[in-house]
PDB file of C-alpha atoms in Angstrom:
ATOM      1  CA  MET A 505    -110.664  17.568  81.183  1.00  0.00           C
ATOM      2  CA  LYS A 506    -108.815  20.387  82.568  1.00  0.00           C
ATOM      3  CA  PRO A 507    -104.788  21.171  82.454  1.00  0.00           C
ATOM      4  CA  ILE A 508    -102.864  20.414  85.924  1.00  0.00           C
ATOM      5  CA  PRO A 509    -102.390  23.914  87.488  1.00  0.00           C
ATOM      6  CA  LYS A 510     -98.628  24.277  87.474  1.00  0.00           C
ATOM      7  CA  ALA A 511     -97.784  24.485  91.210  1.00  0.00           C
ATOM      8  CA  LEU A 512     -99.421  20.630  91.303  1.00  0.00           C
ATOM      9  CA  ALA A 513     -97.551  19.759  88.559  1.00  0.00           C
ATOM     10  CA  GLY A 514     -94.468  20.723  90.313  1.00  0.00           C
ATOM     11  CA  LEU A 515     -95.565  18.900  93.545  1.00  0.00           C
ATOM     12  CA  LEU A 516     -96.152  15.457  90.911  1.00  0.00           C
ATOM     13  CA  LEU A 517     -92.925  15.872  89.404  1.00  0.00           C
ATOM     14  CA  ALA A 518     -91.170  16.107  93.281  1.00  0.00           C
ATOM     15  CA  ALA A 519     -93.448  13.479  94.200  1.00  0.00           C
ATOM     16  CA  CYS A 520     -92.040  11.350  91.422  1.00  0.00           C
ATOM     17  CA  ALA A 521     -88.425  12.235  91.381  1.00  0.00           C
ATOM     18  CA  ALA A 522     -88.384  10.967  95.180  1.00  0.00           C
ATOM     19  CA  MET A 523     -89.684   7.667  94.667  1.00  0.00           C
ATOM     20  CA  GLY A 524     -86.939   7.717  91.553  1.00  0.00           C
ATOM     21  CA  ALA A 525     -84.495   5.151  92.317  1.00  0.00           C
ATOM     22  CA  SER A 526     -87.016   2.498  92.782  1.00  0.00           C
ATOM     23  CA  ALA A 527     -88.969   3.366  89.615  1.00  0.00           C
ATOM     24  CA  GLN A 528     -85.768   3.485  87.315  1.00  0.00           C
ATOM     25  CA  GLU A 529     -85.200   0.745  85.010  1.00  0.00           C
ATOM     26  CA  GLY A 530     -81.391  -0.307  85.656  1.00  0.00           C
ATOM     27  CA  PRO A 531     -79.375  -2.085  87.606  1.00  0.00           C
ATOM     28  CA  GLN A 532     -79.011  -1.793  91.339  1.00  0.00           C
ATOM     29  CA  ARG A 533     -75.316  -2.040  93.331  1.00  0.00           C
ATOM     30  CA  LEU A 534     -76.239  -2.994  96.426  1.00  0.00           C
ATOM     31  CA  GLN A 535     -73.252  -3.536  99.213  1.00  0.00           C
ATOM     32  CA  ALA A 536     -71.164  -6.527  98.489  1.00  0.00           C
ATOM     33  CA  ILE A 537     -69.338  -9.120 101.499  1.00  0.00           C
ATOM     34  CA  ALA A 538     -67.031 -12.068 100.754  1.00  0.00           C
ATOM     35  CA  LEU A 539     -67.926 -15.594 100.504  1.00  0.00           C
ATOM     36  CA  ASN A 540     -65.947 -18.766  99.862  1.00  0.00           C
ATOM     37  CA  ALA A 541     -66.757 -22.127  98.280  1.00  0.00           C
ATOM     38  CA  GLY A 542     -63.522 -23.954  99.270  1.00  0.00           C
ATOM     39  CA  MET A 543     -60.744 -22.212  97.481  1.00  0.00           C
ATOM     40  CA  HIS A 544     -62.891 -20.234  95.495  1.00  0.00           C
ATOM     41  CA  ASN A 545     -63.666 -16.492  96.519  1.00  0.00           C
ATOM     42  CA  ILE A 546     -66.964 -14.849  95.732  1.00  0.00           C
ATOM     43  CA  ARG A 547     -67.614 -11.184  95.622  1.00  0.00           C
ATOM     44  CA  ALA A 548     -71.598 -11.227  96.893  1.00  0.00           C
ATOM     45  CA  GLU A 549     -73.602  -8.304  97.060  1.00  0.00           C
ATOM     46  CA  VAL A 550     -76.505  -9.111  99.561  1.00  0.00           C
ATOM     47  CA  ALA A 551     -79.814  -7.902  98.950  1.00  0.00           C
ATOM     48  CA  ALA A 552     -81.373  -7.985 102.238  1.00  0.00           C
ATOM     49  CA  THR A 553     -84.502  -5.696 101.983  1.00  0.00           C
ATOM     50  CA  GLU A 554     -87.895  -6.610 100.328  1.00  0.00           C
ATOM     51  CA  GLU A 555     -87.547  -3.727  97.124  1.00  0.00           C
ATOM     52  CA  GLN A 556     -83.207  -5.367  96.726  1.00  0.00           C
ATOM     53  CA  ARG A 557     -84.451  -9.198  96.666  1.00  0.00           C
ATOM     54  CA  GLN A 558     -87.698  -8.265  94.448  1.00  0.00           C
ATOM     55  CA  LYS A 559     -85.051  -6.319  91.866  1.00  0.00           C
ATOM     56  CA  GLY A 560     -82.193  -8.976  92.281  1.00  0.00           C
ATOM     57  CA  LEU A 561     -80.131  -9.039  89.434  1.00  0.00           C
ATOM     58  CA  MET A 562     -82.426  -7.400  86.852  1.00  0.00           C
ATOM     59  CA  PHE A 563     -80.881  -5.506  84.046  1.00  0.00           C
ATOM     60  CA  ARG A 564     -77.595  -6.480  84.795  1.00  0.00           C
ATOM     61  CA  LYS A 565     -75.885  -6.926  81.385  1.00  0.00           C
ATOM     62  CA  GLU A 566     -72.831  -8.459  82.671  1.00  0.00           C
ATOM     63  CA  MET A 567     -71.337 -10.218  86.000  1.00  0.00           C
ATOM     64  CA  ALA A 568     -67.757 -11.213  86.609  1.00  0.00           C
ATOM     65  CA  ALA A 569     -67.122 -14.600  87.394  1.00  0.00           C
ATOM     66  CA  HIS A 570     -66.415 -14.603  91.070  1.00  0.00           C
ATOM     67  CA  GLU A 571     -69.288 -12.414  91.637  1.00  0.00           C
ATOM     68  CA  GLY A 572     -72.932 -12.808  92.303  1.00  0.00           C
ATOM     69  CA  MET A 573     -76.096 -11.757  94.598  1.00  0.00           C
ATOM     70  CA  LEU A 574     -76.338 -13.296  97.940  1.00  0.00           C
ATOM     71  CA  PHE A 575     -80.307 -12.744  98.977  1.00  0.00           C
ATOM     72  CA  VAL A 576     -80.765 -13.307 102.472  1.00  0.00           C
ATOM     73  CA  PHE A 577     -84.312 -13.426 104.441  1.00  0.00           C
ATOM     74  CA  GLU A 578     -85.452 -13.102 107.930  1.00  0.00           C
ATOM     75  CA  GLN A 579     -86.594 -16.564 108.478  1.00  0.00           C
ATOM     76  CA  SER A 580     -86.337 -20.223 106.539  1.00  0.00           C
ATOM     77  CA  ALA A 581     -89.118 -20.822 104.207  1.00  0.00           C
ATOM     78  CA  GLN A 582     -89.102 -22.294 100.888  1.00  0.00           C
ATOM     79  CA  ARG A 583     -87.875 -20.318  98.524  1.00  0.00           C
ATOM     80  CA  CYS A 584     -88.907 -19.380  94.792  1.00  0.00           C
ATOM     81  CA  PHE A 585     -87.326 -17.123  91.818  1.00  0.00           C
ATOM     82  CA  TRP A 586     -88.250 -16.451  88.318  1.00  0.00           C
ATOM     83  CA  MET A 587     -85.873 -14.478  85.813  1.00  0.00           C
ATOM     84  CA  LYS A 588     -88.358 -11.754  84.832  1.00  0.00           C
ATOM     85  CA  ASN A 589     -86.105  -8.444  83.501  1.00  0.00           C
ATOM     86  CA  THR A 590     -82.707 -10.833  84.495  1.00  0.00           C
ATOM     87  CA  LEU A 591     -81.094 -10.480  81.569  1.00  0.00           C
ATOM     88  CA  LEU A 592     -78.007 -13.023  82.628  1.00  0.00           C
ATOM     89  CA  PRO A 593     -78.620 -16.872  82.488  1.00  0.00           C
ATOM     90  CA  LEU A 594     -77.927 -17.459  86.221  1.00  0.00           C
ATOM     91  CA  SER A 595     -77.503 -20.633  88.710  1.00  0.00           C
ATOM     92  CA  ILE A 596     -78.928 -20.223  92.167  1.00  0.00           C
ATOM     93  CA  ALA A 597     -78.231 -22.051  95.324  1.00  0.00           C
ATOM     94  CA  PHE A 598     -80.099 -22.345  98.011  1.00  0.00           C
ATOM     95  CA  LEU A 599     -78.634 -22.432 100.808  1.00  0.00           C
ATOM     96  CA  ALA A 600     -79.191 -23.559 104.543  1.00  0.00           C
ATOM     97  CA  ASP A 601     -78.230 -21.282 107.669  1.00  0.00           C
ATOM     98  CA  ASP A 602     -75.189 -22.804 107.700  1.00  0.00           C
ATOM     99  CA  GLY A 603     -74.083 -21.860 104.123  1.00  0.00           C
ATOM    100  CA  THR A 604     -74.347 -25.837 103.129  1.00  0.00           C
ATOM    101  CA  VAL A 605     -76.090 -26.082  99.776  1.00  0.00           C
ATOM    102  CA  VAL A 606     -79.807 -27.569  99.984  1.00  0.00           C
ATOM    103  CA  SER A 607     -80.235 -27.406  95.735  1.00  0.00           C
ATOM    104  CA  ILE A 608     -78.840 -25.396  92.750  1.00  0.00           C
ATOM    105  CA  ALA A 609     -81.168 -24.725  89.511  1.00  0.00           C
ATOM    106  CA  ASP A 610     -79.806 -23.014  86.282  1.00  0.00           C
ATOM    107  CA  MET A 611     -82.362 -20.665  85.137  1.00  0.00           C
ATOM    108  CA  GLN A 612     -82.703 -18.894  81.758  1.00  0.00           C
ATOM    109  CA  PRO A 613     -82.697 -14.837  81.002  1.00  0.00           C
ATOM    110  CA  GLN A 614     -86.177 -13.021  80.737  1.00  0.00           C
ATOM    111  CA  GLN A 615     -88.523 -16.149  82.279  1.00  0.00           C
ATOM    112  CA  LEU A 616     -90.859 -16.650  84.343  1.00  0.00           C
ATOM    113  CA  ASP A 617     -90.492 -20.077  85.282  1.00  0.00           C
ATOM    114  CA  SER A 618     -90.456 -20.634  88.854  1.00  0.00           C
ATOM    115  CA  HIS A 619     -87.316 -22.094  90.528  1.00  0.00           C
ATOM    116  CA  CYS A 620     -87.809 -23.283  94.006  1.00  0.00           C
ATOM    117  CA  SER A 621     -85.771 -24.466  97.029  1.00  0.00           C
ATOM    118  CA  SER A 622     -86.163 -28.195  97.906  1.00  0.00           C
ATOM    119  CA  GLN A 623     -86.653 -27.104 101.549  1.00  0.00           C
ATOM    120  CA  PRO A 624     -86.778 -24.151 103.656  1.00  0.00           C
ATOM    121  CA  VAL A 625     -83.763 -21.815 103.141  1.00  0.00           C
ATOM    122  CA  ARG A 626     -82.884 -18.270 104.790  1.00  0.00           C
ATOM    123  CA  TYR A 627     -80.471 -17.656 101.935  1.00  0.00           C
ATOM    124  CA  ALA A 628     -79.956 -17.805  97.813  1.00  0.00           C
ATOM    125  CA  LEU A 629     -76.916 -17.467  96.043  1.00  0.00           C
ATOM    126  CA  GLU A 630     -76.803 -16.206  92.433  1.00  0.00           C
ATOM    127  CA  MET A 631     -74.350 -16.579  89.678  1.00  0.00           C
ATOM    128  CA  ASN A 632     -73.567 -16.591  86.331  1.00  0.00           C
ATOM    129  CA  GLN A 633     -74.724 -19.694  84.895  1.00  0.00           C
ATOM    130  CA  GLY A 634     -72.787 -23.268  85.083  1.00  0.00           C
ATOM    131  CA  TRP A 635     -70.467 -21.474  88.109  1.00  0.00           C
ATOM    132  CA  PHE A 636     -71.411 -24.138  90.674  1.00  0.00           C
ATOM    133  CA  ALA A 637     -71.146 -27.248  88.316  1.00  0.00           C
ATOM    134  CA  LYS A 638     -67.582 -25.936  86.996  1.00  0.00           C
ATOM    135  CA  ARG A 639     -66.530 -26.111  90.587  1.00  0.00           C
ATOM    136  CA  GLY A 640     -67.848 -29.102  91.628  1.00  0.00           C
ATOM    137  CA  ILE A 641     -70.414 -27.753  94.011  1.00  0.00           C
ATOM    138  CA  LYS A 642     -73.372 -29.593  94.963  1.00  0.00           C
ATOM    139  CA  PRO A 643     -75.841 -30.387  97.524  1.00  0.00           C
ATOM    140  CA  GLY A 644     -74.047 -30.700 100.248  1.00  0.00           C
ATOM    141  CA  PHE A 645     -71.061 -28.504  99.942  1.00  0.00           C
ATOM    142  CA  LYS A 646     -70.837 -26.221 102.438  1.00  0.00           C
ATOM    143  CA  LEU A 647     -69.900 -21.849 101.770  1.00  0.00           C
ATOM    144  CA  SER A 648     -68.047 -19.797 104.367  1.00  0.00           C
ATOM    145  CA  GLY A 649     -68.523 -16.186 105.220  1.00  0.00           C
ATOM    146  CA  ALA A 650     -69.874 -13.869 107.595  1.00  0.00           C
ATOM    147  CA  PRO A 651     -73.702 -14.898 107.280  1.00  0.00           C
ATOM    148  CA  PHE A 652     -73.100 -18.616 107.741  1.00  0.00           C
ATOM    149  CA  SER A 653     -71.077 -18.100 110.949  1.00  0.00           C
ATOM    150  CA  ASN A 654     -73.662 -17.618 113.361  1.00  0.00           C
ATOM    151  CA  ALA A 655     -75.597 -20.680 112.149  1.00  0.00           C
ATOM    152  CA  PRO A 656     -76.325 -23.212 114.981  1.00  0.00           C
ATOM    153  CA  ARG A 657     -74.226 -26.327 114.696  1.00  0.00           C
TER     154      ARG A 657
END
């Protein structure tokens, strides 16, 4: 096997560097919005692209009690999540277009079990495990915030 010429090696290195952000193993930090669950304020990072949704909260070692991640999809469908490379125990609320909680699941770190919505949804909100239960938030509860304000009534 011949060694790679230095010029070609440099080009390969530059191409790898250009892809770098998606290939790195580290937590992503995304733009955040304000959501409300009754009197409880939430700072939710928004995962709106396929790449952002795939990485989600992977590799996070800690998250403040009022923080979470809102997964936004283009259209309603049954949504399933798992916890590969996710270090924190999380609870996930699957949300209808108007912010109504459809179902909630607790998820354990680094597990490949699927946690799916009970019906088609466009949104899912991940928070530290137990966040919804501690606040009495159950299916039927309605969250408020910009993503849900344009939903048909």
